[in-house]
Short mmCIF file of C-alpha atoms in Angstrom, two decimals:
data_model
loop_
_atom_site.label_atom_id
_atom_site.label_comp_id
_atom_site.label_asym_id
_atom_site.label_seq_id
_atom_site.Cartn_x
_atom_site.Cartn_y
_atom_site.Cartn_z
CA UNK T 1 28.65 -19.12 9.99
CA UNK T 2 29.59 -17.73 6.41
CA UNK T 3 28.20 -20.75 4.57
CA UNK T 4 26.90 -19.68 1.00
CA UNK T 5 29.22 -16.59 0.46
CA UNK T 6 32.00 -16.72 -2.07
CA UNK T 7 33.94 -13.84 -4.00
CA UNK T 8 33.73 -13.81 -7.53
CA UNK T 9 36.69 -15.85 -9.16
CA UNK T 10 37.66 -12.86 -11.66
CA UNK T 11 38.92 -10.52 -8.89
CA UNK T 12 42.52 -8.98 -9.97
CA UNK T 13 44.07 -7.59 -6.73
CA UNK T 14 47.34 -6.10 -8.42
CA UNK T 15 45.30 -4.27 -11.26
CA UNK T 16 42.61 -3.09 -8.67
CA UNK T 17 45.56 -1.87 -6.50
CA UNK T 18 47.13 0.13 -8.89
CA UNK T 19 43.79 2.11 -9.61
CA UNK T 20 42.93 2.42 -6.01
CA UNK T 21 46.62 3.83 -5.08
CA UNK T 22 46.07 6.39 -8.30
CA UNK T 23 42.35 7.46 -7.43
CA UNK T 24 41.72 6.86 -3.78
CA UNK T 25 38.62 4.91 -5.14
CA UNK T 26 37.61 1.59 -6.75
CA UNK T 27 34.87 -0.56 -7.70
CA UNK T 28 35.05 -4.18 -7.84
CA UNK T 29 32.22 -5.53 -10.17
CA UNK T 30 31.38 -8.38 -9.77
CA UNK T 31 32.40 -8.86 -6.15
CA UNK T 32 30.59 -11.83 -4.83
CA UNK T 33 29.48 -14.93 -6.81
CA UNK T 34 26.39 -14.73 -8.73
CA UNK T 35 24.78 -17.15 -6.28
CA UNK T 36 25.91 -15.22 -3.13
CA UNK T 37 24.77 -11.97 -4.34
CA UNK T 38 21.27 -13.06 -5.28
CA UNK T 39 21.13 -14.73 -1.84
CA UNK T 40 21.94 -11.42 0.28
CA UNK T 41 19.55 -9.55 -2.24
CA UNK T 42 16.81 -11.58 -1.64
CA UNK T 43 17.42 -11.64 2.04
CA UNK T 44 17.12 -7.86 2.42
CA UNK T 45 14.16 -7.37 0.10
CA UNK T 46 12.38 -9.98 2.50
CA UNK T 47 13.38 -8.07 5.75
CA UNK T 48 10.85 -6.57 8.05
CA UNK T 49 12.97 -5.11 10.62
CA UNK T 50 14.10 -1.78 8.87
CA UNK T 51 14.60 1.11 11.16
CA UNK T 52 14.29 4.53 9.83
CA UNK T 53 17.25 6.38 10.67
CA UNK T 54 17.52 10.14 10.79
CA UNK T 55 20.15 12.72 11.77
CA UNK T 56 18.98 16.44 12.33
CA UNK T 57 21.04 19.17 13.97
CA UNK T 58 23.74 18.21 16.49
CA UNK T 59 25.01 14.67 16.91
CA UNK T 60 22.00 12.83 17.71
CA UNK T 61 20.81 10.03 15.66
CA UNK T 62 17.17 9.18 15.80
CA UNK T 63 15.46 5.77 14.79
CA UNK T 64 12.17 4.19 14.64
CA UNK T 65 11.13 0.68 14.10
CA UNK T 66 7.94 -0.07 11.63
CA UNK T 67 5.71 -0.14 14.65
CA UNK T 68 6.72 3.46 15.79
CA UNK T 69 6.37 4.58 12.41
CA UNK T 70 2.95 3.32 11.92
CA UNK T 71 1.72 4.79 15.45
CA UNK T 72 3.34 8.29 14.38
CA UNK T 73 1.01 10.97 13.55
CA UNK T 74 1.59 12.11 9.88
CA UNK T 75 2.39 15.86 11.24
CA UNK T 76 5.18 14.27 13.64
CA UNK T 77 6.53 12.12 10.85
CA UNK T 78 6.87 15.26 8.80
CA UNK T 79 8.43 17.39 11.47
CA UNK T 80 11.21 14.78 12.01
CA UNK T 81 12.01 14.42 8.41
CA UNK T 82 12.15 18.02 8.15
CA UNK T 83 14.80 18.19 10.75
CA UNK T 84 17.07 15.92 8.54
CA UNK T 85 16.16 17.72 5.27
CA UNK T 86 18.96 18.12 2.65
CA UNK T 87 18.68 22.02 2.34
CA UNK T 88 19.71 22.54 6.08
CA UNK T 89 23.30 23.02 7.06
CA UNK T 90 25.41 20.42 8.77
CA UNK T 91 25.65 16.77 8.32
CA UNK T 92 22.45 15.26 8.05
CA UNK T 93 20.74 11.93 6.59
CA UNK T 94 17.60 9.98 6.43
CA UNK T 95 17.22 6.24 5.25
CA UNK T 96 16.53 2.94 6.57
CA UNK T 97 19.08 0.52 8.10
CA UNK T 98 19.55 -2.80 9.92
CA UNK T 99 23.22 -3.19 11.73
CA UNK T 100 24.60 -6.62 11.19
CA UNK T 101 25.29 -6.73 15.34
CA UNK T 102 21.43 -5.55 15.86
CA UNK T 103 20.29 -8.92 13.53
CA UNK T 104 22.60 -11.13 15.78
CA UNK T 105 21.25 -9.75 19.00
CA UNK T 106 17.64 -10.37 18.12
CA UNK T 107 18.51 -13.88 17.64
CA UNK T 108 19.03 -13.99 13.89
CA UNK T 109 22.72 -15.28 14.03
CA UNK T 110 22.08 -17.54 10.95
CA UNK T 111 20.32 -15.01 8.86
CA UNK T 112 22.24 -14.03 5.63
CA UNK T 113 23.17 -10.49 6.72
CA UNK T 114 24.81 -11.95 9.76
CA UNK T 115 26.59 -14.48 7.71
CA UNK T 116 27.69 -12.16 5.20
CA UNK T 117 29.21 -10.01 7.93
CA UNK T 118 31.07 -12.86 9.18
CA UNK T 119 32.38 -13.83 5.90
CA UNK T 120 33.77 -10.06 5.16
CA UNK T 121 35.18 -9.90 8.51
CA UNK T 122 37.10 -13.22 7.86
CA UNK T 123 40.68 -13.21 7.47
CA UNK T 124 40.79 -14.30 3.38
CA UNK T 125 38.32 -11.39 2.53
CA UNK T 126 39.98 -8.48 5.02
CA UNK T 127 43.48 -9.73 3.44
CA UNK T 128 42.44 -9.42 0.03
CA UNK T 129 40.70 -5.60 0.74
CA UNK T 130 43.96 -4.48 2.63
CA UNK T 131 45.92 -5.59 -0.35
CA UNK T 132 43.87 -3.71 -2.91
CA UNK T 133 43.46 -0.68 -0.58
CA UNK T 134 47.30 -0.60 0.77
CA UNK T 135 45.27 -0.64 4.14
CA UNK T 136 47.59 -3.51 5.83
CA UNK T 137 46.39 -2.64 9.55
CA UNK T 138 42.59 -3.43 8.95
CA UNK T 139 41.31 -5.97 11.47
CA UNK T 140 37.43 -5.36 11.35
CA UNK T 141 34.43 -4.52 8.90
CA UNK T 142 31.31 -2.70 10.50
CA UNK T 143 28.46 -3.83 8.45
CA UNK T 144 25.26 -2.24 8.13
CA UNK T 145 22.43 -3.16 5.48
CA UNK T 146 20.75 0.15 4.12
CA UNK T 147 17.73 1.07 2.13
CA UNK T 148 17.14 4.20 0.35
CA UNK T 149 13.29 5.33 -0.59
CA UNK T 150 12.04 8.38 -1.93
CA UNK T 151 13.55 11.50 -0.32
CA UNK T 152 16.26 9.43 1.66
CA UNK T 153 19.62 10.93 1.25
CA UNK T 154 23.03 11.18 3.09
CA UNK T 155 24.67 14.96 3.04
CA UNK T 156 28.33 15.46 2.24
CA UNK T 157 30.89 14.26 5.06
CA UNK T 158 34.37 12.82 5.28
CA UNK T 159 33.64 9.59 7.58
CA UNK T 160 36.16 10.71 9.91
CA UNK T 161 35.33 9.42 13.47
CA UNK T 162 37.63 9.99 16.44
CA UNK T 163 36.27 6.94 17.96
CA UNK T 164 36.80 4.60 15.24
CA UNK T 165 39.98 3.60 13.25
CA UNK T 166 38.44 3.81 9.90
CA UNK T 167 40.74 3.34 7.04
CA UNK T 168 38.53 2.46 3.99
CA UNK T 169 34.57 2.88 3.39
CA UNK T 170 32.66 0.52 1.36
CA UNK T 171 29.43 -0.10 -0.30
CA UNK T 172 28.14 -3.29 -1.83
CA UNK T 173 25.40 -2.19 -4.18
CA UNK T 174 22.29 -4.94 -4.12
CA UNK T 175 19.93 -3.28 -6.51
CA UNK T 176 19.53 -4.28 -9.92
CA UNK T 177 18.62 -1.95 -13.11
CA UNK T 178 18.96 1.48 -11.01
CA UNK T 179 18.71 4.35 -13.27
CA UNK T 180 20.82 7.41 -12.87
CA UNK T 181 17.85 9.89 -13.01
CA UNK T 182 16.27 8.17 -9.90
CA UNK T 183 18.85 9.70 -7.93
CA UNK T 184 20.55 7.90 -5.19
CA UNK T 185 24.02 8.38 -6.71
CA UNK T 186 27.39 7.96 -4.69
CA UNK T 187 28.71 11.41 -5.12
CA UNK T 188 32.56 12.43 -4.54
CA UNK T 189 33.11 15.93 -4.00
CA UNK T 190 36.20 18.23 -3.96
CA UNK T 191 36.80 20.75 -1.08
CA UNK T 192 34.60 23.44 -2.30
CA UNK T 193 31.68 20.90 -2.16
CA UNK T 194 31.58 20.46 -6.00
CA UNK T 195 30.71 16.99 -7.31
CA UNK T 196 34.10 15.60 -8.94
CA UNK T 197 32.65 12.18 -9.98
CA UNK T 198 29.15 10.25 -9.48
CA UNK T 199 28.65 6.28 -9.34
CA UNK T 200 25.38 4.77 -10.00
CA UNK T 201 24.09 1.81 -7.89
CA UNK T 202 24.86 -1.06 -9.66
CA UNK T 203 24.09 -4.76 -8.51
CA UNK T 204 27.12 -6.69 -6.89
CA UNK T 205 29.41 -3.83 -7.34
CA UNK T 206 31.61 -3.38 -4.47
CA UNK T 207 32.86 0.37 -3.96
CA UNK T 208 35.85 0.97 -1.71
CA UNK T 209 37.22 4.50 -0.79
CA UNK T 210 39.86 5.90 1.27
CA UNK T 211 38.98 7.55 4.45
CA UNK T 212 38.82 10.68 4.84
CA UNK T 213 37.17 11.50 1.62
CA UNK T 214 34.23 13.93 0.84
CA UNK T 215 31.00 12.11 -0.43
CA UNK T 216 27.38 11.99 -0.31
CA UNK T 217 24.42 10.12 -1.28
CA UNK T 218 22.25 12.09 -3.54
CA UNK T 219 18.52 12.09 -2.70
CA UNK T 220 16.25 9.47 -4.29
CA UNK T 221 13.42 11.06 -6.29
CA UNK T 222 9.92 11.13 -5.26
CA UNK T 223 8.66 8.68 -8.13
CA UNK T 224 11.41 6.33 -8.18
CA UNK T 225 9.85 2.84 -8.60
CA UNK T 226 12.28 0.90 -6.47
CA UNK T 227 14.45 1.39 -3.39
CA UNK T 228 18.00 1.39 -3.30
CA UNK T 229 19.60 -1.53 -1.26
CA UNK T 230 23.24 -1.83 -0.17
CA UNK T 231 25.32 -3.01 2.57
CA UNK T 232 27.89 -0.68 3.74
CA UNK T 233 30.35 0.29 6.39
CA UNK T 234 34.00 0.70 7.09
CA UNK T 235 37.10 -1.21 7.32
CA UNK T 236 38.95 -0.39 10.52
CA UNK T 237 42.29 -0.98 12.08
CA UNK T 238 40.60 -1.73 15.47
CA UNK T 239 37.93 -3.95 16.82
CA UNK T 240 34.77 -2.71 18.84
CA UNK T 241 34.97 -3.50 22.55
CA UNK T 242 32.18 -6.02 22.14
CA UNK T 243 33.92 -7.73 19.12
CA UNK T 244 35.97 -10.23 21.11
#
């Protein structure tokens, strides 16, 4: 069900495609209609089922729901977060998320997040994004809502996943009035790890960038007055086994 979602009427695919071809990344702003963006923003702010997701050494990702985090001792919580600290080597992250598939599985099929996932996966939107990025073979979009609070980050990586045919990564910003000095910037890196460009989170701005491409999300500062909300994921050339 994708009722209530519509693209902004001012999107110019040919102009955006030329820039994407030249740079390997683009920002479509605004992406959704004002009403659609506000609906999704309000829904994410009101959700209570965020899961803290962290990755430390190795490939294992650990997640905790609110109940588990409430019962966890402060010492345990600090120890786990230390495993994912951004000053450690290797790919690491710490942030909160809700997968659209998880929302559907928990009986929230008509939630705005689930409806937005269906909207994004629909042929008209995938066709538009394929025209802009040149990835004509995309057939699916992985969708997760993300929330970055103080200390949350995503370390440098290139999004390559041998088990998925990722063509394009995307981030739809859903936080208004975010300031650069609060951190949380999407950073693009060269092969040496130096930052070549940094993009501040902006409301209703859809960022698309080619996979592979080195990038990270800068840690949010301890005293940031709000959280950084977004919907993000990948446009893929294959569907997951349970997608039908």
